[in-house]
CSV table of C-alpha atoms (C1' of nucleotides) in Angstrom, one decimal:
chain,number,residue,atom,x,y,z
A,1,UNK,CA,90.0,89.7,99.0
A,2,UNK,CA,92.3,87.2,97.3
A,3,UNK,CA,92.2,85.0,100.3
A,4,UNK,CA,88.4,85.2,100.4
A,5,UNK,CA,87.8,84.6,96.7
A,6,UNK,CA,90.5,82.0,95.9
A,7,UNK,CA,88.8,79.0,97.5
A,8,UNK,CA,85.5,80.0,96.1
A,9,UNK,CA,86.6,80.2,92.5
A,10,UNK,CA,89.5,77.9,92.0
A,11,UNK,CA,88.4,74.9,89.9
A,12,UNK,CA,85.2,76.6,88.9
A,13,UNK,CA,84.4,76.8,85.2
A,14,UNK,CA,83.1,79.9,83.4
A,15,UNK,CA,79.9,79.1,81.6
A,16,UNK,CA,79.3,82.6,80.2
A,17,UNK,CA,80.3,86.2,80.4
A,18,UNK,CA,78.2,89.3,80.6
A,19,UNK,CA,79.8,92.7,80.2
A,20,UNK,CA,77.6,95.6,81.2
A,21,UNK,CA,80.4,98.3,81.1
A,22,UNK,CA,82.8,97.6,78.2
A,23,UNK,CA,85.1,100.4,79.5
A,24,UNK,CA,86.3,98.2,82.5
A,25,UNK,CA,87.6,95.4,80.2
A,26,UNK,CA,89.4,97.8,77.8
A,27,UNK,CA,91.5,97.3,75.7
A,28,UNK,CA,90.0,93.8,75.7
A,29,UNK,CA,86.9,93.6,73.6
A,30,UNK,CA,83.6,92.0,74.7
A,31,UNK,CA,84.0,89.3,72.1
A,32,UNK,CA,87.5,88.5,73.0
A,33,UNK,CA,86.8,88.3,76.7
A,34,UNK,CA,83.8,86.0,76.1
A,35,UNK,CA,85.7,83.7,73.8
A,36,UNK,CA,88.7,83.4,76.1
A,37,UNK,CA,86.9,82.9,79.3
A,38,UNK,CA,83.9,80.8,78.3
A,39,UNK,CA,84.8,77.2,79.1
A,40,UNK,CA,87.9,78.1,81.1
A,41,UNK,CA,88.5,77.1,84.7
A,42,UNK,CA,90.2,79.2,87.4
A,43,UNK,CA,93.6,77.6,88.4
A,44,UNK,CA,94.8,80.2,90.9
A,45,UNK,CA,94.3,83.7,92.2
A,46,UNK,CA,97.1,86.0,93.3
A,47,UNK,CA,97.9,89.7,93.9
A,48,UNK,CA,100.5,92.1,92.6
A,49,UNK,CA,100.3,95.6,94.2
A,50,UNK,CA,96.6,96.6,94.0
A,51,UNK,CA,95.9,94.2,91.2
A,52,UNK,CA,94.3,90.8,91.5
A,53,UNK,CA,95.7,88.3,89.1
A,54,UNK,CA,93.3,85.5,88.2
A,55,UNK,CA,94.8,82.5,86.2
A,56,UNK,CA,92.7,80.3,84.1
A,57,UNK,CA,93.1,77.6,81.5
A,58,UNK,CA,90.7,76.2,78.9
A,59,UNK,CA,91.7,72.5,79.3
A,60,UNK,CA,93.7,70.5,81.8
A,61,UNK,CA,96.9,70.7,79.8
A,62,UNK,CA,96.0,74.0,78.1
A,63,UNK,CA,98.1,77.1,78.5
A,64,UNK,CA,97.4,79.3,81.4
A,65,UNK,CA,96.4,82.9,80.8
A,66,UNK,CA,95.8,85.8,83.2
A,67,UNK,CA,92.8,87.9,83.9
A,68,UNK,CA,93.8,91.1,85.7
A,69,UNK,CA,91.5,92.9,88.1
A,70,UNK,CA,91.7,96.3,89.9
A,71,UNK,CA,89.1,97.7,92.2
A,72,UNK,CA,89.7,101.4,91.6
A,73,UNK,CA,88.1,103.2,94.6
A,74,UNK,CA,84.7,101.6,94.6
A,75,UNK,CA,85.1,98.2,93.1
A,76,UNK,CA,83.8,95.0,94.7
A,77,UNK,CA,84.2,91.4,93.6
A,78,UNK,CA,82.1,88.6,95.1
A,79,UNK,CA,80.0,85.6,94.4
A,80,UNK,CA,76.2,85.5,94.6
A,81,UNK,CA,73.5,82.9,93.9
A,82,UNK,CA,72.7,82.6,90.1
A,83,UNK,CA,69.1,83.7,90.7
A,84,UNK,CA,70.1,87.0,92.5
A,85,UNK,CA,69.6,90.0,90.2
A,86,UNK,CA,72.7,91.9,89.3
A,87,UNK,CA,73.3,95.1,91.2
A,88,UNK,CA,72.8,98.5,89.6
A,89,UNK,CA,76.5,99.1,88.9
A,90,UNK,CA,77.5,95.6,87.9
A,91,UNK,CA,80.3,96.0,85.4
A,92,UNK,CA,81.1,92.3,84.6
A,93,UNK,CA,79.4,89.0,85.5
A,94,UNK,CA,81.0,85.6,85.1
A,95,UNK,CA,78.5,82.7,85.1
A,96,UNK,CA,79.9,79.9,87.2
A,97,UNK,CA,76.8,77.8,87.2
A,98,UNK,CA,75.0,77.8,90.6
A,99,UNK,CA,76.8,81.0,91.5
A,100,UNK,CA,77.8,84.2,89.6
A,101,UNK,CA,81.0,86.0,90.0
A,102,UNK,CA,80.2,89.7,90.1
A,103,UNK,CA,82.5,92.7,89.6
A,104,UNK,CA,80.5,95.8,90.5
A,105,UNK,CA,82.0,99.3,90.6
A,106,UNK,CA,79.9,102.5,91.1
A,107,UNK,CA,82.5,104.8,89.6
A,108,UNK,CA,83.9,102.3,87.0
A,109,UNK,CA,87.4,103.3,87.8
A,110,UNK,CA,88.5,99.7,88.2
A,111,UNK,CA,89.4,97.0,85.6
A,112,UNK,CA,88.9,93.4,84.8
A,113,UNK,CA,90.8,92.7,81.7
A,114,UNK,CA,93.1,90.3,79.7
A,115,UNK,CA,95.6,93.2,79.4
A,116,UNK,CA,98.4,92.6,81.9
A,117,UNK,CA,101.5,94.6,80.7
A,118,UNK,CA,100.6,97.3,83.3
A,119,UNK,CA,101.9,94.8,86.0
A,120,UNK,CA,105.4,95.1,84.5
A,121,UNK,CA,105.8,98.7,85.7
A,122,UNK,CA,105.1,97.9,89.3
A,123,UNK,CA,107.8,98.3,92.0
A,124,UNK,CA,108.6,95.6,94.6
A,125,UNK,CA,106.0,94.1,96.9
A,126,UNK,CA,106.3,96.0,100.1
A,127,UNK,CA,106.2,92.8,102.2
A,128,UNK,CA,108.8,90.9,100.1
A,129,UNK,CA,112.6,90.8,100.6
A,130,UNK,CA,113.2,92.8,97.5
A,131,UNK,CA,111.7,95.9,99.2
A,132,UNK,CA,114.7,96.9,101.3
A,133,UNK,CA,115.5,100.1,103.0
A,134,UNK,CA,118.2,100.6,100.4
A,135,UNK,CA,115.7,100.3,97.6
A,136,UNK,CA,113.4,102.8,99.2
A,137,UNK,CA,116.1,105.3,100.1
A,138,UNK,CA,117.7,105.1,96.6
A,139,UNK,CA,114.3,105.4,94.9
A,140,UNK,CA,113.4,108.4,97.0
A,141,UNK,CA,116.7,110.1,96.3
A,142,UNK,CA,115.8,110.4,92.6
A,143,UNK,CA,112.9,112.7,93.1
A,144,UNK,CA,112.4,116.2,94.4
A,145,UNK,CA,108.7,115.7,94.9
A,146,UNK,CA,107.2,115.6,98.4
A,147,UNK,CA,107.7,112.1,99.9
A,148,UNK,CA,103.9,111.6,100.3
A,149,UNK,CA,103.4,112.1,96.6
A,150,UNK,CA,106.2,109.7,95.8
A,151,UNK,CA,104.7,107.0,98.0
A,152,UNK,CA,101.7,106.9,95.7
A,153,UNK,CA,104.0,106.1,92.7
A,154,UNK,CA,103.4,102.4,92.2
A,155,UNK,CA,106.8,102.0,90.4
A,156,UNK,CA,108.5,102.9,93.7
A,157,UNK,CA,106.7,100.3,95.8
A,158,UNK,CA,103.5,98.5,94.8
A,159,UNK,CA,100.3,98.8,96.8
A,160,UNK,CA,100.6,101.9,98.9
A,161,UNK,CA,97.6,104.2,98.4
A,162,UNK,CA,96.4,107.5,99.6
A,163,UNK,CA,95.3,106.4,103.1
A,164,UNK,CA,98.3,104.3,103.9
A,165,UNK,CA,100.8,106.8,102.6
A,166,UNK,CA,99.6,109.3,105.3
A,167,UNK,CA,99.5,106.5,107.9
A,168,UNK,CA,103.0,105.3,107.1
A,169,UNK,CA,104.5,108.8,107.3
A,170,UNK,CA,102.9,109.4,110.6
A,171,UNK,CA,104.4,106.2,112.0
A,172,UNK,CA,107.7,107.2,110.7
A,173,UNK,CA,107.5,110.7,112.1
A,174,UNK,CA,108.3,112.2,108.7
A,175,UNK,CA,106.6,115.3,107.2
A,176,UNK,CA,104.5,114.5,104.1
A,177,UNK,CA,105.9,117.8,102.7
A,178,UNK,CA,109.6,116.7,102.9
A,179,UNK,CA,111.3,116.4,99.6
A,180,UNK,CA,111.8,112.7,98.8
A,181,UNK,CA,115.5,113.3,98.1
A,182,UNK,CA,116.1,114.9,101.4
A,183,UNK,CA,115.1,111.9,103.6
A,184,UNK,CA,117.9,110.7,105.8
A,185,UNK,CA,118.8,107.1,106.1
A,186,UNK,CA,117.2,107.0,109.5
A,187,UNK,CA,114.0,108.4,108.1
A,188,UNK,CA,114.0,106.0,105.2
A,189,UNK,CA,114.4,103.2,107.8
A,190,UNK,CA,111.4,104.4,109.8
A,191,UNK,CA,109.3,104.9,106.7
A,192,UNK,CA,110.2,101.4,105.5
A,193,UNK,CA,109.1,100.0,108.8
A,194,UNK,CA,106.0,102.2,108.8
A,195,UNK,CA,104.8,101.0,105.4
A,196,UNK,CA,105.2,97.4,106.5
A,197,UNK,CA,103.5,97.9,109.8
A,198,UNK,CA,100.5,99.8,108.4
A,199,UNK,CA,100.0,97.2,105.7
A,200,UNK,CA,100.4,94.2,108.1
A,201,UNK,CA,97.8,95.7,110.4
A,202,UNK,CA,95.4,96.4,107.6
A,203,UNK,CA,95.6,92.9,106.4
A,204,UNK,CA,95.3,91.5,109.9
A,205,UNK,CA,92.3,93.8,110.5
A,206,UNK,CA,90.7,92.7,107.2
A,207,UNK,CA,91.0,89.0,108.1
A,208,UNK,CA,89.8,89.5,111.7
A,209,UNK,CA,86.5,91.3,111.2
A,210,UNK,CA,83.6,89.8,109.3
A,211,UNK,CA,84.0,91.9,106.1
A,212,UNK,CA,81.0,92.5,104.0
A,213,UNK,CA,82.2,91.0,100.8
A,214,UNK,CA,79.0,91.6,98.9
A,215,UNK,CA,79.2,95.3,99.6
A,216,UNK,CA,75.6,95.3,100.8
A,217,UNK,CA,76.3,96.8,104.2
A,218,UNK,CA,76.2,100.4,105.3
A,219,UNK,CA,79.9,100.6,105.8
A,220,UNK,CA,80.8,99.6,102.3
A,221,UNK,CA,82.3,96.2,101.9
A,222,UNK,CA,86.0,96.0,101.6
A,223,UNK,CA,87.2,98.1,104.4
A,224,UNK,CA,86.1,100.6,106.9
A,225,UNK,CA,87.8,103.6,108.2
A,226,UNK,CA,85.1,105.9,109.8
A,227,UNK,CA,84.0,106.3,113.3
A,228,UNK,CA,83.4,103.1,115.3
A,229,UNK,CA,79.7,102.4,115.7
A,230,UNK,CA,78.7,102.5,119.4
A,231,UNK,CA,77.9,98.8,120.0
A,232,UNK,CA,80.5,97.0,118.1
A,233,UNK,CA,83.7,95.3,119.1
A,234,UNK,CA,84.9,94.9,115.6
A,235,UNK,CA,85.3,98.4,114.4
A,236,UNK,CA,87.8,99.8,116.7
A,237,UNK,CA,89.4,102.8,115.1
A,238,UNK,CA,92.8,102.0,113.5
A,239,UNK,CA,93.7,104.9,111.3
A,240,UNK,CA,95.8,107.4,113.2
A,241,UNK,CA,95.6,110.5,110.9
A,242,UNK,CA,93.6,109.8,107.8
A,243,UNK,CA,90.3,111.6,107.8
A,244,UNK,CA,91.0,112.9,111.3
A,245,UNK,CA,91.5,116.6,110.6
A,246,UNK,CA,90.9,118.6,113.8
A,247,UNK,CA,91.0,115.5,116.0
A,248,UNK,CA,93.9,115.1,118.6
A,249,UNK,CA,96.9,113.0,117.6
A,250,UNK,CA,96.8,109.8,119.7
A,251,UNK,CA,100.5,110.2,120.3
A,252,UNK,CA,100.9,113.8,121.3
A,253,UNK,CA,97.5,115.4,121.4
A,254,UNK,CA,98.2,118.0,118.7
A,255,UNK,CA,95.4,118.7,116.2
A,256,UNK,CA,95.7,116.7,113.0
A,257,UNK,CA,95.8,118.7,109.8
A,258,UNK,CA,94.7,118.1,106.3
A,259,UNK,CA,96.0,119.7,103.1
A,260,UNK,CA,96.1,118.9,99.4
A,261,UNK,CA,99.1,117.4,97.6
A,262,UNK,CA,98.9,116.4,93.9
A,263,UNK,CA,95.1,116.8,94.1
A,264,UNK,CA,94.9,114.2,97.0
A,265,UNK,CA,94.2,114.8,100.7
A,266,UNK,CA,97.1,114.4,103.0
A,267,UNK,CA,96.7,114.1,106.8
A,268,UNK,CA,99.5,114.5,109.3
A,269,UNK,CA,100.3,115.6,112.9
A,270,UNK,CA,102.3,118.9,112.8
A,271,UNK,CA,104.0,118.0,116.1
A,272,UNK,CA,105.0,114.4,115.4
A,273,UNK,CA,105.9,115.1,111.8
A,274,UNK,CA,107.7,118.5,111.8
A,275,UNK,CA,109.1,120.0,108.7
B,1,DC,C1',74.7,124.1,94.1
B,2,DA,C1',79.5,123.1,95.9
B,3,DC,C1',82.8,120.0,97.4
B,4,DC,C1',84.6,115.6,98.6
B,5,DA,C1',85.9,110.6,97.9
B,6,DT,C1',90.3,104.1,99.0
B,7,DG,C1',93.1,105.3,91.7
B,8,DT,C1',95.2,105.4,87.2
B,9,DT,C1',96.2,107.4,82.8
B,10,DC,C1',96.7,110.9,79.5
B,11,DC,C1',98.1,115.5,78.2
B,12,DT,C1',100.8,119.5,78.6
B,13,DT,C1',104.6,122.1,80.1
B,14,DG,C1',109.3,122.8,81.2
C,1,DC,C1',113.7,111.3,77.2
C,2,DC,C1',112.1,112.6,81.8
C,3,DA,C1',109.7,115.0,85.8
C,4,DA,C1',105.9,117.3,87.5
C,5,DG,C1',101.2,119.2,87.5
C,6,DG,C1',96.6,119.0,86.3
C,7,DA,C1',92.5,117.2,84.1
C,8,DA,C1',89.7,113.4,83.0
C,9,DC,C1',87.1,109.4,84.0
C,10,DA,C1',81.8,108.6,86.8
C,11,DT,C1',78.8,108.3,90.6
C,12,DG,C1',77.2,109.2,95.1
C,13,DG,C1',77.4,111.3,99.8
C,14,DT,C1',77.3,115.4,102.6
DNA sequence: CACCATGTTCCTTG
DNA sequence: CCAAGGAACATGGT
């Protein structure tokens, strides 16, 4: 998403701001967001964990400030022609002149705010050098929680969500039920590799297929993980366990199982990931 | 009607 | 102070 949006918005000037759901900009107020953004230009766009970090400044030599976005589970961010009406669940719209930047979110779990201190609590980027096997192993040792639950902790490593937590554990051959502190060094190594593999492939996948950035397609915009439609070369199945309960494991043929941990679904292969 | 959903934060309990 | 568990947030799909 960052790679898609960056060239579209960098250099663009915000002419106006419309907030339809004040909740998503909290604790920033509607007045504050409008005052800060109106007249400012985007200078860069980056990402930290699951957060998008927009940088803007109000004049060529003015001080940069950050606008932080998060998509929650159903968020979408895209540009559309200025004349196109806003979607039903548009949360925020930034008027860029000929085009409008739209943040829509059916469940309104996401954010687009000037508040950025939440970034300080994030763990290392999984694809950066700071995320080492040693870091992962040491961080896991401090908790008795099941390893799957710990992978969702964004202070341990930033950016692994519920889908990829199950996927990474399957690649590592580690049971999601295993207590984090009981992982061996060898398991931590495989999990470290599994996390990087699954994220690399997901990013590769996302940049290879024509994603529906406007979220208007049937398969819902940002990414797709269901059954591949009959006549499409794009949507080859890529998830090995997530949402595949009852289906055979691609590695061993055993039936994939689902159970609930910390109120989230976990999927695993009982044969490849024994307790 | 019941249950499920890609996430985070807040509250309570120990 | 911390860890852990559960509810809350809000809407739509099955």
